Each structure stands twice: as structure tokens, then as C-alpha cells.
XYZ file of C-alpha atoms in Angstrom:
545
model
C -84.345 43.038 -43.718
C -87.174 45.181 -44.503
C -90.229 43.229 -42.955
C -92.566 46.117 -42.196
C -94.812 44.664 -44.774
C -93.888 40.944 -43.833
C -96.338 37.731 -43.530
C -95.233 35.273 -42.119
C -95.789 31.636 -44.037
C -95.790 29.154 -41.530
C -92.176 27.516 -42.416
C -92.315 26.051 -45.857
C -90.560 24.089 -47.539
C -89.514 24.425 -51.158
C -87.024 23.761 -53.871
C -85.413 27.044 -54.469
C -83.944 27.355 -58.201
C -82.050 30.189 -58.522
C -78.993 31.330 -61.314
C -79.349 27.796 -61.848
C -78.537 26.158 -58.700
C -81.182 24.091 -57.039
C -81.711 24.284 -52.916
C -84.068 23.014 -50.173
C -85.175 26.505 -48.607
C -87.337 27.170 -45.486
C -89.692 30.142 -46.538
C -89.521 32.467 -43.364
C -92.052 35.254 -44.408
C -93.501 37.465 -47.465
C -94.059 41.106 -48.804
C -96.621 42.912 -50.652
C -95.873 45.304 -52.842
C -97.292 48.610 -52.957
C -100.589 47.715 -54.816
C -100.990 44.217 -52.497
C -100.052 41.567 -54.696
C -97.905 38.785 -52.652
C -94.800 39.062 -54.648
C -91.429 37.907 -52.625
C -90.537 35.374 -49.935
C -87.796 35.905 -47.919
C -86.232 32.107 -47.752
C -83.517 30.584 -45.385
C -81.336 27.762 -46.929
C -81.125 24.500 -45.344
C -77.501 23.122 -44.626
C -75.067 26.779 -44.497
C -73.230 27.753 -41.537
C -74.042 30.327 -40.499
C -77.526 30.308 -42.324
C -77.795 32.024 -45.277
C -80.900 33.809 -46.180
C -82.503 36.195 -48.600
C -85.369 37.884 -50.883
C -87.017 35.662 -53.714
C -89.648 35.981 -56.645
C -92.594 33.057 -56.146
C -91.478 31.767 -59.836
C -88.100 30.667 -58.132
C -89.857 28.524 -55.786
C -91.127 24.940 -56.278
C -93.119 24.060 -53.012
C -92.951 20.234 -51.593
C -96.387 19.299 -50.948
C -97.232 16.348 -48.484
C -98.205 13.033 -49.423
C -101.644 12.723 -49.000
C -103.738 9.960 -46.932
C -106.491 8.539 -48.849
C -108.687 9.197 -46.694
C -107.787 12.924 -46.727
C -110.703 14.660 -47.950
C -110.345 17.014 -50.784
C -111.140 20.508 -50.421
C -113.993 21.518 -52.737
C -115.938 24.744 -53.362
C -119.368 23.121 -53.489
C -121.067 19.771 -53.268
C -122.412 19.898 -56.790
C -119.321 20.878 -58.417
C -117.538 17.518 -56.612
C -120.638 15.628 -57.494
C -120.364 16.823 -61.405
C -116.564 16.550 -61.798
C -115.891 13.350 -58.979
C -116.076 10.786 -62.126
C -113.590 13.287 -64.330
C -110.848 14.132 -62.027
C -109.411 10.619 -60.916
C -105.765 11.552 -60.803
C -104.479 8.936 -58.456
C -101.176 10.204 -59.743
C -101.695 13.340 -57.676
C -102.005 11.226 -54.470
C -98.263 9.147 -55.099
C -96.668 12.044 -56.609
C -95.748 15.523 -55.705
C -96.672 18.236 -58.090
C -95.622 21.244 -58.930
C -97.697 23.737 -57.220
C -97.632 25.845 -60.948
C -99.786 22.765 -61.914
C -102.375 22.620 -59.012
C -105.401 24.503 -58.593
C -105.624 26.687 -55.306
C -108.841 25.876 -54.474
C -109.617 22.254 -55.395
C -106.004 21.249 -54.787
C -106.230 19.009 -58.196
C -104.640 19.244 -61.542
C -106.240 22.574 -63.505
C -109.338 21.981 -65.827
C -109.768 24.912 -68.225
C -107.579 27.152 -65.904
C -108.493 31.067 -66.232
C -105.951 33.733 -65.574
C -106.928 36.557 -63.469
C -104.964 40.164 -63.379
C -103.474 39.353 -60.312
C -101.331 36.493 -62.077
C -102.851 33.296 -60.658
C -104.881 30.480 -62.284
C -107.796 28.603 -61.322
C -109.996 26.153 -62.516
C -113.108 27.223 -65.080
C -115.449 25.517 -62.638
C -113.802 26.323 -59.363
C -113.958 30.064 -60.578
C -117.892 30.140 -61.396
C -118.691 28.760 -57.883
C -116.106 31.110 -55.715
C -117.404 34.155 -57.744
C -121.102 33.432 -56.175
C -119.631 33.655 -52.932
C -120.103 37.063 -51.518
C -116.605 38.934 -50.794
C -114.736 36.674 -53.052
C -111.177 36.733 -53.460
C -108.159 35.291 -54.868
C -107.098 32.326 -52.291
C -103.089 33.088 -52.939
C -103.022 36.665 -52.517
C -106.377 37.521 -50.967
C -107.156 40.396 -53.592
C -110.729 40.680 -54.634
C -112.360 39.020 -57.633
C -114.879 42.137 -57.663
C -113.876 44.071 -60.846
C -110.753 41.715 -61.705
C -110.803 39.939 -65.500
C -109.953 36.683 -66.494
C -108.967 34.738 -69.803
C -108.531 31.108 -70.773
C -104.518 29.932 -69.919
C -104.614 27.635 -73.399
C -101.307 26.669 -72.195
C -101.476 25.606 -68.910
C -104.763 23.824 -69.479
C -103.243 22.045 -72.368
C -100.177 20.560 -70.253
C -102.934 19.884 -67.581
C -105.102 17.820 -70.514
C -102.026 16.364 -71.459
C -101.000 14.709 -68.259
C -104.848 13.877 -68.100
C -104.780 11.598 -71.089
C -101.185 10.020 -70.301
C -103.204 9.239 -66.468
C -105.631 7.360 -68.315
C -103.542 5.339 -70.213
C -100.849 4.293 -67.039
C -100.111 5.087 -63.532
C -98.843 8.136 -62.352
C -95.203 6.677 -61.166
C -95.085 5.644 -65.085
C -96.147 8.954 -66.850
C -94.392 11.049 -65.146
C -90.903 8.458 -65.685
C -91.585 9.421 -69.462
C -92.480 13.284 -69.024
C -89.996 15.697 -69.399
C -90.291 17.784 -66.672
C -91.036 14.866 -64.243
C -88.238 13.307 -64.793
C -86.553 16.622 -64.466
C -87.839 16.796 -60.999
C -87.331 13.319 -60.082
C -83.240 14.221 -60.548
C -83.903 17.513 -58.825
C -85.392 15.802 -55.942
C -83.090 13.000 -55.616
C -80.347 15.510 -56.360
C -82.040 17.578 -53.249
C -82.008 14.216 -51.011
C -78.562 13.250 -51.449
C -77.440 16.675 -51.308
C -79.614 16.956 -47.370
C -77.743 13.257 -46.779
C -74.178 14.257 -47.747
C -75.324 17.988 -45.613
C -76.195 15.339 -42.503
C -73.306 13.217 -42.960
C -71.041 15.967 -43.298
C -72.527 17.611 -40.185
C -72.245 14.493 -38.190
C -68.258 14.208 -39.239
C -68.066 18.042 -38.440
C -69.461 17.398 -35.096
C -67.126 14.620 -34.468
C -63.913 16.269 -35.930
C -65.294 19.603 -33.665
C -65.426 17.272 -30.404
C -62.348 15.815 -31.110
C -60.736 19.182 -31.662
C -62.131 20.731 -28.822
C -60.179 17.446 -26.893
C -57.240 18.231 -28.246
C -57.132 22.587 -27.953
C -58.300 21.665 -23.967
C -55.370 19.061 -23.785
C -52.969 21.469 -25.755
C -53.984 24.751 -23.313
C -53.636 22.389 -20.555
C -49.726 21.679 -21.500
C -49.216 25.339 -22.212
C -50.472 26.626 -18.822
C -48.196 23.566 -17.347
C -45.390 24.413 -19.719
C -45.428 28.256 -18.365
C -45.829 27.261 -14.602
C -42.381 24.808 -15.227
C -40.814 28.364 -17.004
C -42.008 29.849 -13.697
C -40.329 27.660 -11.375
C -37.081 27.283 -13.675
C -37.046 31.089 -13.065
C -37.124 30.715 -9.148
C -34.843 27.772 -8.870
C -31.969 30.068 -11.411
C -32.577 33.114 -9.137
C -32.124 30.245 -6.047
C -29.302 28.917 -7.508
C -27.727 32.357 -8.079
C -28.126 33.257 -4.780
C -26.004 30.408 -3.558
C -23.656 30.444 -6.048
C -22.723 34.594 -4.562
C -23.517 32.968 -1.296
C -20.371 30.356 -1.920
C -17.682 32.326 -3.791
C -18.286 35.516 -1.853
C -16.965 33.525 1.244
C -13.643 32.699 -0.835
C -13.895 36.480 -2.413
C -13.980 37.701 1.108
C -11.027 35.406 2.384
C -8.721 36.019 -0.499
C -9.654 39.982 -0.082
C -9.290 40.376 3.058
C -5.983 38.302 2.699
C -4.987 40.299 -0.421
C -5.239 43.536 1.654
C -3.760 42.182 4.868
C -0.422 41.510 2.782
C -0.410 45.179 0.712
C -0.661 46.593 4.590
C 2.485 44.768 5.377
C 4.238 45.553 2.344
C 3.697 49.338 2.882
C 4.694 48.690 6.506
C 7.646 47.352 5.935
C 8.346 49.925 2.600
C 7.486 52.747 5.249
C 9.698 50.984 7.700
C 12.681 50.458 5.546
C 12.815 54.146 4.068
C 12.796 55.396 7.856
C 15.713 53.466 8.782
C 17.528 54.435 5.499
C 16.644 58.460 6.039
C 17.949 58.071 9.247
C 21.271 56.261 8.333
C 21.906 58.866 5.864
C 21.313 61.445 8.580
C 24.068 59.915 10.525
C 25.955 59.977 7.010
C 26.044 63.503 6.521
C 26.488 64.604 9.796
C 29.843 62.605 10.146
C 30.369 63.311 6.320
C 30.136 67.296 7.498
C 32.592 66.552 10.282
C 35.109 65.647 7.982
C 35.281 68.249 6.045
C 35.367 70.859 8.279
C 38.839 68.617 9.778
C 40.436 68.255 6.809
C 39.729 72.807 6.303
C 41.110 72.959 9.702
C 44.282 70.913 9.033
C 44.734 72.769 5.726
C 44.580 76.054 6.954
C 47.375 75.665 9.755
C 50.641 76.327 8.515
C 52.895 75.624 11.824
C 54.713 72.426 12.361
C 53.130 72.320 15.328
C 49.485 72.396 13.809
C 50.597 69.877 11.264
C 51.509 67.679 13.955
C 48.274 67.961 15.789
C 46.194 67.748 12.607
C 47.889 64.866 11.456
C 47.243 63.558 14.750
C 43.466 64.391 14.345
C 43.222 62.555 10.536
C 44.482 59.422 12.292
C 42.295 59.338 14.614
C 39.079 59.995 12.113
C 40.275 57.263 9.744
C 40.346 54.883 12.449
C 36.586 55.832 13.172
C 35.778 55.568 9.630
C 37.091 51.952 9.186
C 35.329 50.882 12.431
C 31.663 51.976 11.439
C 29.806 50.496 8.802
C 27.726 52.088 6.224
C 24.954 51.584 5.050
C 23.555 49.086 7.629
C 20.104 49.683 5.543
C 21.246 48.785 2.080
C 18.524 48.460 -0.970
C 19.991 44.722 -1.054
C 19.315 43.805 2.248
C 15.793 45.479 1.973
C 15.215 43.465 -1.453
C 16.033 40.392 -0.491
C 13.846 40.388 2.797
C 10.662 42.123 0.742
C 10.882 39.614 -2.120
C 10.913 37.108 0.136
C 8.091 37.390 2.154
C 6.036 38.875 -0.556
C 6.890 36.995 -3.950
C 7.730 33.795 -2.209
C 4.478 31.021 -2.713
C 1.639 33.564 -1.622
C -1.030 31.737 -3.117
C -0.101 28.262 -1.303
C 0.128 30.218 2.227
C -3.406 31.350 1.347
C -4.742 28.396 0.055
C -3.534 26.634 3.139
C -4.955 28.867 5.308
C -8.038 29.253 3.075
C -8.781 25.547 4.517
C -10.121 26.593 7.597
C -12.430 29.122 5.943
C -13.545 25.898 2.715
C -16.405 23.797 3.477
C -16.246 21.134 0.568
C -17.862 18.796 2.332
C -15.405 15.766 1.499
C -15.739 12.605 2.802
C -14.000 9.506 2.669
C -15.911 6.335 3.795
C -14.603 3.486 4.619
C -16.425 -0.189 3.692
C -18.026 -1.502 5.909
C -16.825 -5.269 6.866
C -19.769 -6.454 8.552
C -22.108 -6.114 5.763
C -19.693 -6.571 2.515
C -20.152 -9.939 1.048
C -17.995 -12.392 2.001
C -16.528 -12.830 -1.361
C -15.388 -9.482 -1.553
C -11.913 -8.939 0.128
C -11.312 -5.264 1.829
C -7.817 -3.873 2.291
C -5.972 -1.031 2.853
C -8.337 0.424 5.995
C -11.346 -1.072 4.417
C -10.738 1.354 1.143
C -9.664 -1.575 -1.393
C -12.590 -3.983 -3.102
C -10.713 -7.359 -4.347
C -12.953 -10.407 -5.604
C -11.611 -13.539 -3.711
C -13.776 -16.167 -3.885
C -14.369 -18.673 -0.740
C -16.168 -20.915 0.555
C -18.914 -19.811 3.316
C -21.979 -20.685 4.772
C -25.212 -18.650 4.086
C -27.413 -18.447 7.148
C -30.616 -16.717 7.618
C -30.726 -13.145 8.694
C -26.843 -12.267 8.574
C -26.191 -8.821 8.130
C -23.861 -9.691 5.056
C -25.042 -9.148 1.698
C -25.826 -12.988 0.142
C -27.611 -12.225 -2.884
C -24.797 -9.550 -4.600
C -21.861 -8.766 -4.275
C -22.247 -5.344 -2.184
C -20.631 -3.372 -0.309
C -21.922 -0.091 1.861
C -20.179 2.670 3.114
C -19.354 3.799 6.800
C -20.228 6.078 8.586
C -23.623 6.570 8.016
C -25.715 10.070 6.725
C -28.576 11.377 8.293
C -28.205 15.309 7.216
C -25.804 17.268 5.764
C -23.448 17.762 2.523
C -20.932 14.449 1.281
C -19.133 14.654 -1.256
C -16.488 11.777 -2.052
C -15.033 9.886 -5.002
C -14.155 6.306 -6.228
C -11.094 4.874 -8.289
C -12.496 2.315 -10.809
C -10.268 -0.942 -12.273
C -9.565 -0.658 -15.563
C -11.839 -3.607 -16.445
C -14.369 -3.108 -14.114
C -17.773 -2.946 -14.351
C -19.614 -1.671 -11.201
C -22.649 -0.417 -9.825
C -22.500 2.814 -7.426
C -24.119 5.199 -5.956
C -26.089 5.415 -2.238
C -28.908 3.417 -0.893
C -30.948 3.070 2.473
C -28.982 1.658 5.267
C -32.471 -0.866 5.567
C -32.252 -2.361 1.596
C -32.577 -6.481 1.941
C -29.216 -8.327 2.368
C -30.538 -11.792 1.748
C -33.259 -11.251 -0.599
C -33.420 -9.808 -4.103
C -34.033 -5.941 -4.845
C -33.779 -3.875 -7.812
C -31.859 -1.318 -8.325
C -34.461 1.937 -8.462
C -35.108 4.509 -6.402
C -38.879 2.879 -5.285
C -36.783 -0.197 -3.512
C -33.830 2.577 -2.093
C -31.249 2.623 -4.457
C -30.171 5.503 -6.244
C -27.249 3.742 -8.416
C -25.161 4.168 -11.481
C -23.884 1.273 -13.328
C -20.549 1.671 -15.369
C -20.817 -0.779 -18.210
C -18.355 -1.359 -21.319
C -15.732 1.338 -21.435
C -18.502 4.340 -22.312
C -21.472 4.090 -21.136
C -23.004 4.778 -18.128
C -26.925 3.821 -16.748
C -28.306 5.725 -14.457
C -31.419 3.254 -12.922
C -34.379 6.038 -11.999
C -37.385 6.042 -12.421
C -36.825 4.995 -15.915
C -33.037 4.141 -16.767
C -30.813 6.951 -18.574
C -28.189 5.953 -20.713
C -25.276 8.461 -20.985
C -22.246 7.881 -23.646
C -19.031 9.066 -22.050
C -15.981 9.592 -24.744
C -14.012 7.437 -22.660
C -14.228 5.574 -19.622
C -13.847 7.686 -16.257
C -10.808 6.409 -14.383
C -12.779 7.793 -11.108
C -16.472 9.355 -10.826
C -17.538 11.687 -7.883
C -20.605 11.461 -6.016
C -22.636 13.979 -4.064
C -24.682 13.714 -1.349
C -27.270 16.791 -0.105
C -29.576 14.815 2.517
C -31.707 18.285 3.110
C -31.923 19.339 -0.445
C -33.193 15.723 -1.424
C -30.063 15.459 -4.340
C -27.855 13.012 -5.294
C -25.131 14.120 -8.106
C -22.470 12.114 -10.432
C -19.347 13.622 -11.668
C -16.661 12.971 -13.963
C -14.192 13.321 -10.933
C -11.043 14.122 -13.430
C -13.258 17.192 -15.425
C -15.792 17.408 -12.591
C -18.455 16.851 -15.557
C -22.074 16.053 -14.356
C -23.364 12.489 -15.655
C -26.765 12.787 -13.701
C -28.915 13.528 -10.712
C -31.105 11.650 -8.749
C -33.672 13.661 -6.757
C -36.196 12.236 -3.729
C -37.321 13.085 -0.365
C -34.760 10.547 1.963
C -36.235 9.357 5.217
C -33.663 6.998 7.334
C -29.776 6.628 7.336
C -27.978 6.847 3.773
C -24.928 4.701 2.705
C -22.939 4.849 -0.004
C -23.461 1.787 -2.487
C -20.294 -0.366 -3.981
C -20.833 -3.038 -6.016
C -18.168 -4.885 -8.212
C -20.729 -6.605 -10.620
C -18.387 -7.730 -13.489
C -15.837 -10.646 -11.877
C -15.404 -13.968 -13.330
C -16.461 -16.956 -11.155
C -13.994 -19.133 -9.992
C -11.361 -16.634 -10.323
C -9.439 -13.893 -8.329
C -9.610 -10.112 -9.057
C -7.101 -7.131 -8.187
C -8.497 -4.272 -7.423
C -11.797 -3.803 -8.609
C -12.710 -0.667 -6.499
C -10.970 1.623 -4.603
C -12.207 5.032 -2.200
C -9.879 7.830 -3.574
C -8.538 9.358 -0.229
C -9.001 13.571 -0.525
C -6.077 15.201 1.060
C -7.130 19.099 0.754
């Protein structure tokens, strides 16, 4: 914006009608042109974001003039000029009604009376002009040019609306004239166009500030899950490259075994191989050396042609075929060598090495046994405390036993306070039971839920496919058919807890926590019908590796 030449106007406000749209403006400053006539306002527009502003003419602004007190004192040029025109200029309209600035003199700030045009394009009244031109250094009160040399003629048509709204004041009030004029009327709708439009710009600025807030919640909230959602892609990273590392860590034991095994076996195959063929080169050593012998008798007893020779050589051939038919050859035969390879080398090589592959396994299998002196007395153990049969009898309840009183439970022996567990349990075919491991400490007389808060990390089986798992909040899982035994796992270090399809070795679920105190596994037959003896409900599957 050019505003070299630039005035500022004090903030003003005005109806700005422009390519015939109609909008409250703040006038920010004015230019001169070349010759100083005030000519343009540079205007900013109420209600655009971001605010919108330009370069008008003055004939596209309507200025909005204050209400005036009544006590307000008019402005006057001279104290005989309000004294001569006080009785004809009583235009109480002017004092409940806004007018158009086009329709007010500058100088007496009332309707025009005979207004004169000047060159410089404003109007003023006859009377006001007369007594500002006998002031010395007069000059036009809008754009401050001098009245010194400047001409003036009657505005017929200006003074004639001016005389008009004069004689329609005399006759009723100002509110009602102006109802019936034209052009108030027209800017009655302008302004009440101009209010509801700065209403609707304030209501829609307070729901823009509200939808902004609430916005500005929800992009905070959503970067908030994105920075959480890339620090849980960070640590899924870490615990794959973790789990990676033991997975190599685990196999390359067994790689190592069943290499070093592998190997071990090709060395004593190419031993024996090497062994074999040396024993066989020698054998045929012996072969042809007595083979050689032979024929060089039999060319000795051809060649003699005496009787006495041919009694000596025969002599000599039976001797030699009695040594033949007492040696045997080949003691090495490819059969015998066969036989003893094949045996020791195709026999079962993988059971030898998976037998001896036992001492190098650490599966961490182990096979607890229920513990009597907790079980509830209406559960019957058998076969070494492996067994879980409902047999109902009567007892006594006392305070403080260390049976179970409340449910029918079970826990495990021995107790786990570190390490890896892993063992598994046969299931009845119409059982429904709750398993898993709890705190050696969990209430035998009183009630307890099961959930990780009171020490029980537990699955329930229940109908013939689903299985609960009771965390934090329960997890139902929908098996395709009901396990016939399920696995659990125990790390104590690594704070996990795992449940297994012990026929595919499928996971179900995992518990995870932070354990503190002695572990035992958790049986509990929950499904029996009172009154009425069950088989097996229950049983520990016994690993033999």
C-alpha cells in the first residue's frame, strides 16, 4: 500500500457499498491526489479472516454517525447565524436518526439549507458559507483547500431533497418520515441487514472459537496417541530383536548337538571305510602272493619230463591243495563289511541322538503332584496325587484349616520361586475346570476372585469351545473343539505365564505380572453335580522325554 501521501482518519466506521454488496468497514487512512483534494480511503472490513482491506472512492462510503445527547451542543459558525436560523432548523429527526453524511452540512452538522457547491466537490449551507468566507484563511472543512479564489453554485437538487424532508419533519416525527421515504427505508434494511450480518459474524466467531478449542483437544489427544503408538512400534522392535536372539540362542544348542553328532558319526564311517579297505588290500596281498606261488609249481611240474620229477611234482600239488583247502579267503568280504557298516550307521540314528540329545535339552518339564493337605476334602486324589475325582463326604469345616472350604481347589506341589515350568493337564470329557497358577498365600476359607489383583492367573474351560482367560478384563477365546489336554508355562523371572493347546502346542493366552512369593499351580474341577460321584475330572499328564 502506497501511503506516502496517507492521513490517517481516526478509525471510522462506515457502510461500505461496493459492486453492490453492502459492508461495515473501519476507514484506516486517506490520500490526496496530486492537486490535494481528499479523494480515497483505504478501508478494512469488519468480520474476514485474515482481514481484508483496500482503496475506496468517498461516494462508496456511508459514514455511521453517533447518536447525539441532547444536551450536545451544536457546532455553529457564529452566534447570529444560530440566533437567526435556531427557530427554522428544528429537525429532532436528526437527533433519533442517523443520516447520511451526503445530507449533512460540514459545518453546522444539520440538514443543508440552500446548499452551494464549491469546485472542490463539497456542499455547504448558503448561510454557513457567507459566515466561514469572513473568516480570514478560510477553507473547505472536508478537504482543507482554500475558499480564496474557489466558485460556488446553488445544488437545486440536494437542497430540494433537504426541503423535502423539511416539510415531511413538520408534518410527523422523524422515526415516521423516514418509515415512508425511499431511501430511509432503504437504509433501515441496509442497517439491519449490517446488524444481523455483525450478529451472525459474532455468533459464527464464537462457534469457530469453540469448534477451534475443541479441535485443538482433539489434534493434542490424537499427537499424543501417535507419539505413544510409535514408542509401542519401538519397543515391539526391541522385544522381536530379543526374541530373535533367544530363539538362535535355543536351537543353536540343538544345531550344535546334532552337528557335532552328525560329524562325529561321518568320522567313524570313514574310519571304519579306511579300515575295511586296509584289511581287504592286504588280504589280496596275501592272495596274489600265494596265487604267484602256484603258478610257478604247476610251470615247474609241467616242465619235468622224468618219472621221477612227475613223482615229486605230484607230490608237491598234493601238498599245495591241502594248503589251499585249509586257508580261507577272503576273511574281509564286501558282505561282512556291509552288514557291520549298515548296521551301525543306518540302524535308528536319530533315536540314539535324540536319546542322548536329553542330556544336552532343557525343556523345563515338570510334573506336580496335588497337594493333599490343601485339596478340598471333597475332591478325591489318586494315582500319586495325579488323579482329581469328585466324591462327596461329609466333613467338618473348622476355622483356619489349610484345606480349601470355599471351592473346590486344588494346588500343585512342589512349589516355584524362580525358574522355567512347563507341564500339562488331561481334562474329562465333560469337565469344566478352572486352571492355571496362583500365590501359594490366596485365602482357603474365604472367598476370592479369580484375577490377577487377588493372585490368580486362571483359565476356565467352559462348554466344549470356549475358553476365558480372567485378566485384567476376561478374554474369551473360541477353540474349534475342545482340547483333550492344555499346557501351561511358567517363567517366574520373565514375569509370564503361557496356555497351550498341548496336542498342536497352539497358544490360547498369556498372562504377564511381576510375581513376588511362592507360585502353585491352580486345579479346580468347577462343573460336578452335587450329591453325586465323578470319574476323573482332572488328571497331571506324566512327560516321559
Amino acid at each position: 500500500m502506497d501511503t506516502g501521501n496517507a492521513e490517517m482518519s481516526g478509525g471510522k466506521t462506515s457502510i461500505c457499498l461496493k459492486d453492490s454488496i453492502c459492508r461495515l468497514a473501519t476507514v484506516i487512512g486517506s490520500r490526496r491526489s496530486e492537486d490535494g483534494d481528499l479523494e480515497d480511503f483505504y478501508v478494512q472490513y469488519k468480520g474476514t479472516d485474515p482481514p481484508e482491506e483496500e482503496w475506496v472512492t468517498r461516494e462508496c462510503l456511508v459514514p455511521l454517525r453517533e447518536k447525539r445527547k441532547p444536551t450536545e451542543k451544536r457546532g455553529a459558525p457564529s452566534k447570529w447565524l444560530m440566533k437567526d436560523t435556531r427557530e427554522e432548523k428544528k429537525w429532532k429527526m436528526l437527533e433519533s436518526f442517523d443520516l447520511p453524511e451526503q445530507l449533512v452540512c460540514p459545518l453546522c452538522l444539520e440538514a443543508f439549507m440552500d446548499p452551494m457547491l464549491l469546485d472542490c466537490g463539497h456542499n455547504m449551507c448558503h448561510l454557513c458559507l457567507l459566515s466561514l468566507s469572513q473568516q480570514l484563511s478560510a477553507s473547505c472543512p472536508l478537504c482543507l483547500k482554500s475558499l480564496s479564489g474557489q466558485k460556488c453554485k446553488a445544488n437545486h437538487a440536494l437542497g430540494s431533497l433537504a426541503q423535502q424532508i423539511k416539510e415531511a419533519g413538520s408534518a410527523q416525527s422523524a422515526d415516521q418520515h423516514l418509515n415512508s421515504c425511499k431511501t430511509g427505508q432503504w437504509l433501515r434494511e441496509q442497517a439491519s441487514c449490517v446488524a444481523q450480518l455483525n450478529v451472525s459474524v459474532e455468533k459464527d466467531s464464537d462457534d469457530l472459537e469453540d469448534d477451534l478449542v475443541e479441535l485443538q483437544t482433539q489434534f493434542k489427544h490424537l499427537k499424543g496417541q501417535c507419539k505413544l503408538q510409535e514408542q509401542s512400534m519401538s519397543k515391539l522392535s526391541e522385544m522381536a530383536s530379543r526374541l530373535d536372539q533367544h530363539l538362535e540362542s535355543e536351537f543353536s544348542i540343538l544345531q550344535r548337538f546334532l552337528q557335532e553328532r552328525k560329524e562325529k558319526l561321518q568320522r567313524e564311517l570313514h574310519k571304519d571305510v579306511t579300515e575295511a579297505k586296509r584289511l581287504m588290500d592286504e588280504e589280496l596281498k596275501k592272495m596274489r602272493e600265494k596265487c604267484q606261488s602256484m603258478e610257478e609249481a604247476v610251470g615247474r611240474i609241467t616242465g619235468d619230463n622224468g618219472s621221477s620229477a612227475s613223482g615229486k611234482g605230484i607230490q608237491f600239488l598234493t601238498n599245495r591243495c591241502g594248503e589251499g583247502q585249509n586257508t580261507d579267503f577272503p576273511k574281509w568280504s564286501l558282505d561282512k563289511i556291509e552288514s557291520r557298516l549298515l548296521g551301525q550307521f543306518r540302524g535308528p540314528v536319530q533315536f540314539a541322538a535324540w536319546r542322548d540329545m536329553r542330556d544336552v535339552l532343557e525343556p523345563g518339564l515338570s510334573c506336580p503332584r496335588l497337594d493333599p493337605g490343601v485339596a478340598h476334602p471333597d475332591l478325591l486324589l489318586s494315582e500319586g496325587h495325579c488323579r482329581i475325582s469328585y466324591f462327596p463326604r461329609s466333613w467338618e469345616s473348622t476355622l483356619n484349616t489349610p484345606r480349601f472350604t470355599q471351592y473346590l481347589v486344588a494346588l500343585g506341589t512342589p512349589k516355584y520361586k524362580s525358574g522355567k515350568h512347563y507341564w500339562e493337564l488331561e481334562i474329562g470329557m465333560d469337565t469344566e475346570c478352572d486352571i492355571g497358577v496362583s500365590l501359594d498365600t490366596i485365602s482357603r476359607n474365604d472367598p476370592f476372585a479369580l484375577h490377577p489383583d487377588d493372585g490368580c492367573w486362571v483359565c476356565s474351560i467352559r462348554g466344549d469351545q470356549h475358553i476365558v482367560a480372567f485378566d485384567s478384563s476376561p478374554r474369551i477365546f473360541l477353540q474349534q473343539k475342545k482340547p483333550k489336554r492344555i499346557g501351561i508355562y511358567l517363567g517366574y523371572e520373565e514375569g509370564q505365564i503361557s496356555f497351550y493347546n498341548a496336542q498342536t502346542m497352539g497358544h490360547i493366552y498369556t498372562f504377564r505380572a511381576t510375581f513376588q512369593g511362592d507360585l502353585r499351580a491352580y486345579i479346580s474341577p468347577c462343573s460336578v453335580t452335587d450329591g453325586e460321584r465323578c470319574e476323573q475330572l482332572l488328571r497331571v499328564f506324566q512327560q516321559n522325554l
